[in-house]
Amino acid sequence: MEPEINPWSSNQSLDVEKFFSEFGIEPISQAIADLPELPYFFLRGIVLGHRDYGQIASAIRNRTPFHILTGFMPSGHPHLGHLMVMKEVVWHVQQGGNGYITIADREAHAVRGLSWEKCREYGKEYLACLYALGFEGTTYAQSRNDRLKDLAFEAATKVNFSELTAIYGFGPDTDLAHAESVITQVADILYPQIDRAPAPTLVPVGIDQDPHIRLTRGIAHKLRMFTVEERDGYISVRSKNAPDAALAAVHKAFRGSKKYEGHVDIKGAQCNDVKGKVREIELAHGGFGFFTPSSTYHIFMPGLTGGKMSSSIPESIISFYEPEAAVRKKVMSGITGGRMTLQEQKELGGEPDKCSLYMLNLFHMVSDDNVLLKIRKRCVSGEITCGQCKKETAERVVAFLKDFREKMDACTERIRV
Ligand code: TRP
Ligand code: SF4
């Protein structure tokens, strides 16, 4: 059985709408309505879905603690396709989030067979990109983080193989190490909450990573001692696997509450206050008190050959240290939304939304909305040929890379993996 989305496949075309409704991902628009400032990746429709972003938006607004984390599998050089998630992380750090980056070397070793040395080398390049973009925070490689591995083991007590089969299509011939890399990623996502303190945690990912998010949200919930629920006129705190002393402590913390077998009912209290207090009690009794992690989903920037930007198709990507001539060549041979003939192009105009180069401009090369709009207008009106438009794009990409490499080179001494 092949699951609908498989994080390890590189050729997928997803119907975003269908995907959202089927898996319960919400459109982002409402969740970001009250943010004090909106970055371009929200405004241009690049980041368009979320789970529980509301708790992150309120943390930003109220300046309360939150974590922002993502991970990269160091199975090749980083490329322009990785930049979006990085920018999301950096922006959220600037909004007050505690930044975390994990280098998923366990995954690269288990799933792609990379040596630990190679993982290290590529991992450093990813971190250089992040620092070049202004990242501040904690970074680690999975294989060198013992507390992470302990957390992964604990998380593994809450998942069995039939779940892994349902989510990832794992079968009897799946490596145990592949399964371990999955549970390590679950631990990654929960790690900031044990490293610092329980707080809402945002994981910006591409849509292909949603299976990991769903699995982690389930496990975060299962690892809690209690569930707190608002009922008709009272709040119910139910024990899932809390020690008796912890349940007694909940009862004691709320005057007039009633204690039953396995649950405490509380009247006249605010649900959020109860949640906070219960979390404290859980922590005091050796529990985790996890917040269920949140996620955002961005669309993929198409590769230059159409389809996804993927290291396994070298022509589809542009990486940061590629020679200028190669970069120009790739851009000039990129798939466009142009028409078959020049005549048609003049009459009908191009189709920017189908054009890998327009998307490259929209994602990363043009920060000024007016400039982008002008490119779009010249395209749809047939005013510009694809040849000319590609040339201009190639100039932008070359200039961008030159500047970016300088920034990357300037941060090498900060890199720890
Ligand atoms: N699986 C991710 C990838 O293929 C990498 C990853 C590891 C990750 N841990 C993570 C992503 C935690 C998000 C959050 O790139
Ligand atoms: Fe793409 Fe530019 Fe051609 Fe329009 S004119 S289809 S944006 S290359």
Short mmCIF file of C-alpha atoms and ligand atoms in Angstrom, two decimals:
data_model
loop_
_atom_site.label_atom_id
_atom_site.label_comp_id
_atom_site.label_asym_id
_atom_site.label_seq_id
_atom_site.Cartn_x
_atom_site.Cartn_y
_atom_site.Cartn_z
CA MET A 1 0.00 0.00 0.00
CA GLU A 2 1.43 3.38 -1.03
CA PRO A 3 0.34 6.26 1.18
CA GLU A 4 -0.84 9.38 -0.56
CA ILE A 5 2.12 11.47 0.51
CA ASN A 6 5.48 9.95 1.02
CA PRO A 7 8.18 12.21 2.45
CA TRP A 8 10.94 10.28 0.70
CA SER A 9 9.68 10.46 -2.86
CA SER A 10 10.90 13.22 -5.11
CA ASN A 11 8.25 13.18 -7.80
CA GLN A 12 4.94 14.27 -6.46
CA SER A 13 2.33 16.58 -7.75
CA LEU A 14 -0.25 17.34 -5.14
CA ASP A 15 -3.62 18.90 -5.52
CA VAL A 16 -3.24 21.40 -2.70
CA GLU A 17 -6.95 22.03 -2.11
CA LYS A 18 -7.84 18.37 -1.97
CA PHE A 19 -4.87 17.70 0.21
CA PHE A 20 -5.91 20.38 2.68
CA SER A 21 -9.50 19.26 3.00
CA GLU A 22 -8.57 15.59 3.27
CA PHE A 23 -5.93 15.97 5.95
CA GLY A 24 -7.48 18.79 7.95
CA ILE A 25 -4.91 21.46 7.15
CA GLU A 26 -6.42 24.92 7.48
CA PRO A 27 -5.91 27.79 5.06
CA ILE A 28 -3.55 30.33 6.66
CA SER A 29 -5.52 33.57 6.02
CA GLN A 30 -7.56 33.71 9.24
CA ALA A 31 -4.75 32.59 11.51
CA ILE A 32 -2.49 35.44 10.42
CA ALA A 33 -5.13 38.17 10.38
CA ASP A 34 -3.97 39.73 13.67
CA LEU A 35 -0.23 39.53 13.16
CA PRO A 36 1.46 42.90 13.61
CA GLU A 37 3.43 42.48 10.41
CA LEU A 38 3.10 40.11 7.43
CA PRO A 39 6.13 38.76 5.59
CA TYR A 40 6.00 38.28 1.84
CA PHE A 41 5.70 34.50 2.01
CA PHE A 42 2.25 34.93 3.54
CA LEU A 43 1.25 37.80 1.28
CA ARG A 44 2.31 36.10 -1.96
CA GLY A 45 0.49 32.87 -1.18
CA ILE A 46 3.64 30.79 -0.78
CA VAL A 47 2.86 29.68 2.76
CA LEU A 48 -0.80 28.82 2.56
CA GLY A 49 -1.73 26.18 5.09
CA HIS A 50 -1.29 25.44 8.78
CA ARG A 51 -2.18 23.36 11.78
CA ASP A 52 -2.72 25.33 14.99
CA TYR A 53 -0.87 28.46 13.85
CA GLY A 54 -3.25 30.40 16.11
CA GLN A 55 -1.17 29.62 19.21
CA ILE A 56 1.94 30.91 17.42
CA ALA A 57 0.23 34.09 16.23
CA SER A 58 -0.92 34.86 19.76
CA ALA A 59 2.56 34.19 21.14
CA ILE A 60 3.95 36.70 18.64
CA ARG A 61 1.26 39.24 19.46
CA ASN A 62 1.50 38.85 23.23
CA ARG A 63 5.28 38.41 23.26
CA THR A 64 5.00 35.11 25.12
CA PRO A 65 7.54 32.31 24.59
CA PHE A 66 7.39 30.06 21.56
CA HIS A 67 9.82 27.84 19.67
CA ILE A 68 10.48 27.64 15.96
CA LEU A 69 12.16 24.56 14.60
CA THR A 70 12.91 22.83 11.37
CA GLY A 71 15.31 20.21 10.09
CA PHE A 72 17.32 19.41 7.00
CA MET A 73 18.42 16.07 5.72
CA PRO A 74 22.07 16.55 4.69
CA SER A 75 21.92 14.25 1.68
CA GLY A 76 23.38 16.77 -0.77
CA HIS A 77 24.28 20.44 -1.14
CA PRO A 78 21.59 22.87 -0.02
CA HIS A 79 19.91 24.66 -2.93
CA LEU A 80 17.36 27.36 -3.66
CA GLY A 81 14.56 24.90 -2.92
CA HIS A 82 15.57 24.94 0.77
CA LEU A 83 15.53 28.69 1.15
CA MET A 84 11.82 29.13 1.84
CA VAL A 85 11.71 27.12 5.05
CA MET A 86 14.90 28.82 6.17
CA LYS A 87 13.37 32.25 5.69
CA GLU A 88 10.28 31.21 7.61
CA VAL A 89 12.45 30.12 10.52
CA VAL A 90 14.50 33.31 10.49
CA TRP A 91 11.42 35.53 10.36
CA HIS A 92 9.88 33.74 13.33
CA VAL A 93 13.12 34.08 15.29
CA GLN A 94 12.94 37.81 14.58
CA GLN A 95 9.38 37.77 15.92
CA GLY A 96 10.66 36.42 19.25
CA GLY A 97 10.76 32.65 18.69
CA ASN A 98 13.52 30.44 20.09
CA GLY A 99 15.24 29.08 16.98
CA TYR A 100 16.22 25.42 16.57
CA ILE A 101 17.75 23.69 13.58
CA THR A 102 18.31 19.97 13.41
CA ILE A 103 20.62 18.35 10.90
CA ALA A 104 18.92 15.04 10.15
CA ASP A 105 22.04 12.97 9.67
CA ARG A 106 20.38 9.87 11.10
CA GLU A 107 17.79 10.11 8.35
CA ALA A 108 20.36 10.77 5.60
CA HIS A 109 22.44 7.82 6.82
CA ALA A 110 19.50 5.43 7.21
CA VAL A 111 17.42 6.40 4.19
CA ARG A 112 19.99 7.66 1.69
CA GLY A 113 23.03 5.71 2.85
CA LEU A 114 25.28 8.74 3.29
CA SER A 115 28.45 8.43 5.35
CA TRP A 116 28.60 10.37 8.62
CA GLU A 117 31.46 12.49 7.23
CA LYS A 118 29.44 13.53 4.19
CA CYS A 119 26.48 14.33 6.43
CA ARG A 120 28.73 16.56 8.48
CA GLU A 121 30.07 18.38 5.45
CA TYR A 122 26.63 19.02 3.92
CA GLY A 123 25.18 19.85 7.32
CA LYS A 124 27.67 22.69 7.70
CA GLU A 125 26.57 24.16 4.37
CA TYR A 126 22.93 24.19 5.49
CA LEU A 127 23.90 26.02 8.64
CA ALA A 128 25.98 28.53 6.68
CA CYS A 129 22.84 29.35 4.64
CA LEU A 130 20.81 29.81 7.78
CA TYR A 131 23.33 32.14 9.38
CA ALA A 132 23.62 34.04 6.10
CA LEU A 133 19.88 34.67 6.36
CA GLY A 134 20.21 35.91 9.95
CA PHE A 135 19.41 32.80 12.00
CA GLU A 136 20.06 32.87 15.74
CA GLY A 137 19.53 29.91 18.02
CA THR A 138 20.39 26.30 18.74
CA THR A 139 21.70 23.86 16.14
CA TYR A 140 22.59 20.20 16.45
CA ALA A 141 23.11 17.01 14.48
CA GLN A 142 20.74 14.19 15.44
CA SER A 143 23.54 11.65 15.82
CA ARG A 144 25.34 13.76 18.42
CA ASN A 145 22.46 14.69 20.65
CA ASP A 146 21.98 12.18 23.47
CA ARG A 147 19.00 13.87 25.10
CA LEU A 148 17.31 13.83 21.72
CA LYS A 149 17.93 10.11 21.39
CA ASP A 150 16.49 9.48 24.88
CA LEU A 151 13.42 11.47 23.93
CA ALA A 152 13.12 9.48 20.70
CA PHE A 153 13.15 6.27 22.73
CA GLU A 154 10.42 7.59 25.02
CA ALA A 155 8.37 8.67 21.99
CA ALA A 156 8.84 5.20 20.51
CA THR A 157 6.81 3.76 23.39
CA LYS A 158 3.78 5.47 21.83
CA VAL A 159 3.94 4.18 18.27
CA ASN A 160 3.69 0.72 16.74
CA PHE A 161 4.45 -0.71 13.33
CA SER A 162 0.90 -0.76 12.06
CA GLU A 163 0.78 3.02 12.52
CA LEU A 164 4.04 3.37 10.63
CA THR A 165 2.61 1.22 7.87
CA ALA A 166 -0.54 3.31 7.67
CA ILE A 167 1.36 6.59 7.62
CA TYR A 168 4.47 5.78 5.58
CA GLY A 169 3.69 2.51 3.87
CA PHE A 170 6.43 0.74 5.84
CA GLY A 171 6.46 -3.02 5.32
CA PRO A 172 8.29 -6.10 6.61
CA ASP A 173 11.36 -5.21 4.56
CA THR A 174 11.70 -1.66 5.89
CA ASP A 175 14.98 -1.07 7.72
CA LEU A 176 14.71 -0.65 11.43
CA ALA A 177 17.01 2.36 11.07
CA HIS A 178 14.48 4.01 8.77
CA ALA A 179 11.85 3.64 11.47
CA GLU A 180 14.34 5.00 13.98
CA SER A 181 14.99 8.04 11.84
CA VAL A 182 11.24 8.71 11.82
CA ILE A 183 10.99 8.59 15.60
CA THR A 184 14.11 10.76 15.82
CA GLN A 185 12.32 13.39 13.77
CA VAL A 186 9.37 13.19 16.17
CA ALA A 187 11.85 13.83 18.98
CA ASP A 188 13.37 16.76 17.02
CA ILE A 189 10.01 18.47 16.93
CA LEU A 190 9.45 18.02 20.67
CA TYR A 191 13.06 18.72 21.64
CA PRO A 192 12.83 22.50 22.22
CA GLN A 193 10.18 21.82 24.85
CA ILE A 194 12.55 19.64 26.89
CA ASP A 195 15.62 21.72 26.12
CA ARG A 196 13.97 24.94 27.32
CA ALA A 197 10.41 24.71 28.55
CA PRO A 198 7.03 23.63 27.21
CA ALA A 199 5.75 26.28 24.78
CA PRO A 200 3.95 26.38 21.45
CA THR A 201 6.33 25.16 18.74
CA LEU A 202 6.09 25.95 15.06
CA VAL A 203 7.48 23.62 12.42
CA PRO A 204 7.43 25.18 8.95
CA VAL A 205 7.60 22.43 6.35
CA GLY A 206 6.79 21.60 2.78
CA ILE A 207 3.60 19.66 2.28
CA ASP A 208 5.50 16.41 1.84
CA GLN A 209 6.52 16.47 5.50
CA ASP A 210 2.99 16.47 6.85
CA PRO A 211 3.01 12.75 7.76
CA HIS A 212 5.76 13.51 10.29
CA ILE A 213 3.73 16.37 11.71
CA ARG A 214 0.61 14.25 12.13
CA LEU A 215 2.56 11.47 13.79
CA THR A 216 4.29 13.91 16.16
CA ARG A 217 1.09 15.68 17.14
CA GLY A 218 -0.42 12.31 18.05
CA ILE A 219 2.60 11.29 20.09
CA ALA A 220 2.86 14.67 21.87
CA HIS A 221 -0.72 14.16 22.99
CA LYS A 222 -0.13 10.56 24.09
CA LEU A 223 2.91 11.59 26.14
CA ARG A 224 0.81 13.96 28.25
CA MET A 225 -0.34 12.81 31.71
CA PHE A 226 -3.62 14.67 31.43
CA THR A 227 -6.16 15.97 28.98
CA VAL A 228 -8.02 19.15 29.83
CA GLU A 229 -11.42 19.68 28.23
CA GLU A 230 -14.06 22.32 28.51
CA ARG A 231 -17.45 20.70 29.15
CA ASP A 232 -20.89 22.13 29.76
CA GLY A 233 -20.33 24.48 32.71
CA TYR A 234 -17.16 22.85 34.02
CA ILE A 235 -13.66 21.81 33.05
CA SER A 236 -12.70 18.18 33.08
CA VAL A 237 -9.12 17.14 33.78
CA ARG A 238 -8.72 13.49 32.89
CA SER A 239 -5.73 11.35 33.72
CA LYS A 240 -4.27 9.31 30.88
CA ASN A 241 -1.27 7.93 32.66
CA ALA A 242 -0.78 10.30 35.58
CA PRO A 243 0.47 8.99 38.92
CA ASP A 244 -2.12 9.23 41.72
CA ALA A 245 -0.13 11.99 43.40
CA ALA A 246 -0.40 14.17 40.29
CA LEU A 247 -4.17 13.78 40.09
CA ALA A 248 -4.40 14.60 43.80
CA ALA A 249 -2.30 17.71 43.17
CA VAL A 250 -4.76 18.88 40.50
CA HIS A 251 -7.61 18.42 42.93
CA LYS A 252 -5.75 20.37 45.59
CA ALA A 253 -4.87 23.21 43.22
CA PHE A 254 -8.51 24.13 42.52
CA ARG A 255 -10.76 24.92 45.44
CA GLY A 256 -14.19 23.35 45.16
CA SER A 257 -13.07 20.87 42.48
CA LYS A 258 -14.31 17.32 42.67
CA LYS A 259 -12.07 14.29 42.39
CA TYR A 260 -13.31 11.06 40.87
CA GLU A 261 -11.66 7.85 39.74
CA GLY A 262 -9.25 9.07 37.05
CA HIS A 263 -10.56 12.62 36.67
CA VAL A 264 -11.11 15.93 38.40
CA ASP A 265 -13.98 18.29 37.55
CA ILE A 266 -13.45 22.01 38.06
CA LYS A 267 -16.12 24.69 38.17
CA GLY A 268 -15.72 28.45 37.87
CA ALA A 269 -12.24 28.51 36.35
CA GLN A 270 -10.82 29.66 33.02
CA CYS A 271 -9.84 26.82 30.73
CA ASN A 272 -6.46 28.36 29.92
CA ASP A 273 -5.64 28.83 33.61
CA VAL A 274 -6.47 25.21 34.26
CA LYS A 275 -4.33 24.10 31.32
CA GLY A 276 -1.37 26.11 32.61
CA LYS A 277 -1.68 24.81 36.16
CA VAL A 278 -2.11 21.21 35.01
CA ARG A 279 1.00 21.54 32.86
CA GLU A 280 2.97 22.76 35.90
CA ILE A 281 1.73 19.85 37.97
CA GLU A 282 2.63 17.44 35.19
CA LEU A 283 6.18 18.82 35.02
CA ALA A 284 6.53 18.66 38.81
CA HIS A 285 5.65 14.96 38.65
CA GLY A 286 8.17 14.07 35.99
CA GLY A 287 5.92 14.51 32.94
CA PHE A 288 6.58 16.45 29.75
CA GLY A 289 3.67 18.90 29.64
CA PHE A 290 4.01 19.19 25.87
CA PHE A 291 2.12 21.69 23.78
CA THR A 292 0.92 19.99 20.61
CA PRO A 293 3.22 21.36 17.89
CA SER A 294 1.95 23.64 15.12
CA SER A 295 2.96 23.65 11.48
CA THR A 296 2.82 25.78 8.36
CA TYR A 297 2.86 24.45 4.80
CA HIS A 298 4.36 26.16 1.81
CA ILE A 299 3.97 25.25 -1.82
CA PHE A 300 7.09 24.03 -3.55
CA MET A 301 9.06 26.24 -5.81
CA PRO A 302 9.06 24.24 -9.05
CA GLY A 303 12.38 22.95 -10.30
CA LEU A 304 13.82 24.41 -13.48
CA THR A 305 12.88 21.21 -15.29
CA GLY A 306 9.28 21.36 -13.98
CA GLY A 307 8.31 19.11 -11.04
CA LYS A 308 9.99 19.49 -7.68
CA MET A 309 13.46 20.96 -7.08
CA SER A 310 15.33 17.86 -6.08
CA SER A 311 19.03 17.04 -5.75
CA SER A 312 18.34 13.77 -7.52
CA ILE A 313 17.64 15.81 -10.70
CA PRO A 314 20.72 18.08 -10.98
CA GLU A 315 19.22 20.17 -13.79
CA SER A 316 16.22 21.05 -11.61
CA ILE A 317 18.19 22.82 -8.88
CA ILE A 318 20.53 25.72 -8.38
CA SER A 319 22.90 25.29 -5.46
CA PHE A 320 24.83 28.07 -3.83
CA TYR A 321 28.35 27.32 -4.98
CA GLU A 322 27.56 26.48 -8.60
CA PRO A 323 29.76 28.26 -11.15
CA GLU A 324 28.17 31.27 -12.79
CA ALA A 325 28.18 29.78 -16.28
CA ALA A 326 26.30 26.70 -15.08
CA VAL A 327 23.75 28.86 -13.29
CA ARG A 328 23.13 30.96 -16.40
CA LYS A 329 22.77 27.85 -18.50
CA LYS A 330 20.24 26.28 -16.14
CA VAL A 331 18.15 29.43 -16.00
CA MET A 332 18.25 29.85 -19.76
CA SER A 333 17.04 26.29 -20.29
CA GLY A 334 14.39 26.43 -17.55
CA ILE A 335 10.78 25.51 -18.27
CA THR A 336 8.66 28.62 -18.92
CA GLY A 337 5.01 29.38 -19.35
CA GLY A 338 5.75 30.71 -22.82
CA ARG A 339 3.85 29.84 -26.01
CA MET A 340 4.97 27.67 -28.89
CA THR A 341 5.72 30.54 -31.27
CA LEU A 342 6.75 34.14 -30.91
CA GLN A 343 3.57 35.15 -32.75
CA GLU A 344 1.40 33.32 -30.24
CA GLN A 345 3.39 34.77 -27.35
CA LYS A 346 2.68 38.28 -28.62
CA GLU A 347 -1.03 37.59 -29.12
CA LEU A 348 -1.84 35.49 -26.05
CA GLY A 349 0.92 36.45 -23.63
CA GLY A 350 2.80 33.99 -21.40
CA GLU A 351 1.48 32.03 -18.43
CA PRO A 352 3.55 33.09 -15.40
CA ASP A 353 1.84 30.71 -12.99
CA LYS A 354 3.12 27.79 -15.03
CA CYS A 355 6.62 29.24 -15.37
CA SER A 356 9.50 27.97 -13.21
CA LEU A 357 11.36 31.25 -13.71
CA TYR A 358 8.46 33.42 -12.67
CA MET A 359 8.17 31.29 -9.54
CA LEU A 360 11.88 31.72 -8.88
CA ASN A 361 11.35 35.49 -9.04
CA LEU A 362 8.24 35.31 -6.86
CA PHE A 363 9.89 33.11 -4.24
CA HIS A 364 13.32 34.68 -3.90
CA MET A 365 14.66 36.97 -6.57
CA VAL A 366 12.35 40.00 -6.48
CA SER A 367 11.53 41.53 -3.11
CA ASP A 368 9.76 44.62 -4.47
CA ASP A 369 6.09 43.81 -5.19
CA ASN A 370 5.90 46.50 -7.85
CA VAL A 371 8.81 45.02 -9.76
CA LEU A 372 7.23 41.58 -9.57
CA LEU A 373 3.92 42.94 -10.79
CA LYS A 374 5.67 44.53 -13.71
CA ILE A 375 7.28 41.24 -14.70
CA ARG A 376 3.89 39.61 -14.53
CA LYS A 377 2.23 42.31 -16.62
CA ARG A 378 4.90 42.24 -19.30
CA CYS A 379 4.53 38.47 -19.44
CA VAL A 380 0.74 38.19 -19.70
CA SER A 381 0.50 41.06 -22.17
CA GLY A 382 3.03 39.41 -24.46
CA GLU A 383 5.21 42.49 -24.23
CA ILE A 384 8.36 40.53 -23.42
CA THR A 385 9.81 37.36 -24.91
CA CYS A 386 10.79 34.48 -22.67
CA GLY A 387 14.34 34.78 -23.96
CA GLN A 388 14.66 38.33 -22.68
CA CYS A 389 12.83 37.57 -19.45
CA LYS A 390 15.13 34.61 -18.76
CA LYS A 391 18.18 36.76 -19.32
CA GLU A 392 16.97 39.29 -16.78
CA THR A 393 16.19 36.49 -14.34
CA ALA A 394 19.63 34.96 -14.85
CA GLU A 395 21.21 38.33 -13.94
CA ARG A 396 19.17 38.46 -10.75
CA VAL A 397 20.08 34.90 -9.80
CA VAL A 398 23.79 35.44 -10.43
CA ALA A 399 23.80 38.65 -8.38
CA PHE A 400 21.80 37.01 -5.61
CA LEU A 401 24.17 34.04 -5.40
CA LYS A 402 27.27 36.19 -5.34
CA ASP A 403 25.97 38.23 -2.44
CA PHE A 404 24.64 35.16 -0.64
CA ARG A 405 27.93 33.25 -0.93
CA GLU A 406 29.77 36.18 0.60
CA LYS A 407 27.36 36.11 3.52
CA MET A 408 27.72 32.34 3.86
CA ASP A 409 31.51 32.58 3.86
CA ALA A 410 31.39 35.26 6.53
CA CYS A 411 29.60 32.96 9.01
CA THR A 412 31.71 29.83 8.83
CA GLU A 413 33.19 30.24 12.30
CA ARG A 414 29.72 30.20 13.90
CA ILE A 415 28.91 26.75 12.56
CA ARG A 416 28.69 23.86 15.04
CA VAL A 417 27.51 20.40 14.08
N1 TRP B 1 12.72 14.88 7.23
C1 TRP B 1 13.20 16.20 6.95
C2 TRP B 1 13.71 16.26 5.48
O1 TRP B 1 13.63 15.30 4.77
C3 TRP B 1 14.28 16.65 7.86
C4 TRP B 1 13.89 16.79 9.29
C5 TRP B 1 14.44 16.11 10.35
C6 TRP B 1 12.93 17.68 9.86
N2 TRP B 1 13.90 16.53 11.52
C7 TRP B 1 12.99 17.48 11.26
C8 TRP B 1 12.05 18.60 9.32
C9 TRP B 1 12.15 18.20 12.11
C10 TRP B 1 11.22 19.30 10.17
C11 TRP B 1 11.28 19.11 11.56
O2 TRP B 1 14.20 17.27 5.04
FE1 SF4 B 2 8.04 32.97 -17.76
FE2 SF4 B 2 9.06 35.32 -18.35
FE3 SF4 B 2 8.24 33.68 -20.29
FE4 SF4 B 2 6.47 34.89 -18.74
S1 SF4 B 2 7.87 35.86 -20.13
S2 SF4 B 2 6.46 32.74 -19.31
S3 SF4 B 2 7.56 34.93 -16.77
S4 SF4 B 2 9.92 33.34 -18.87
#
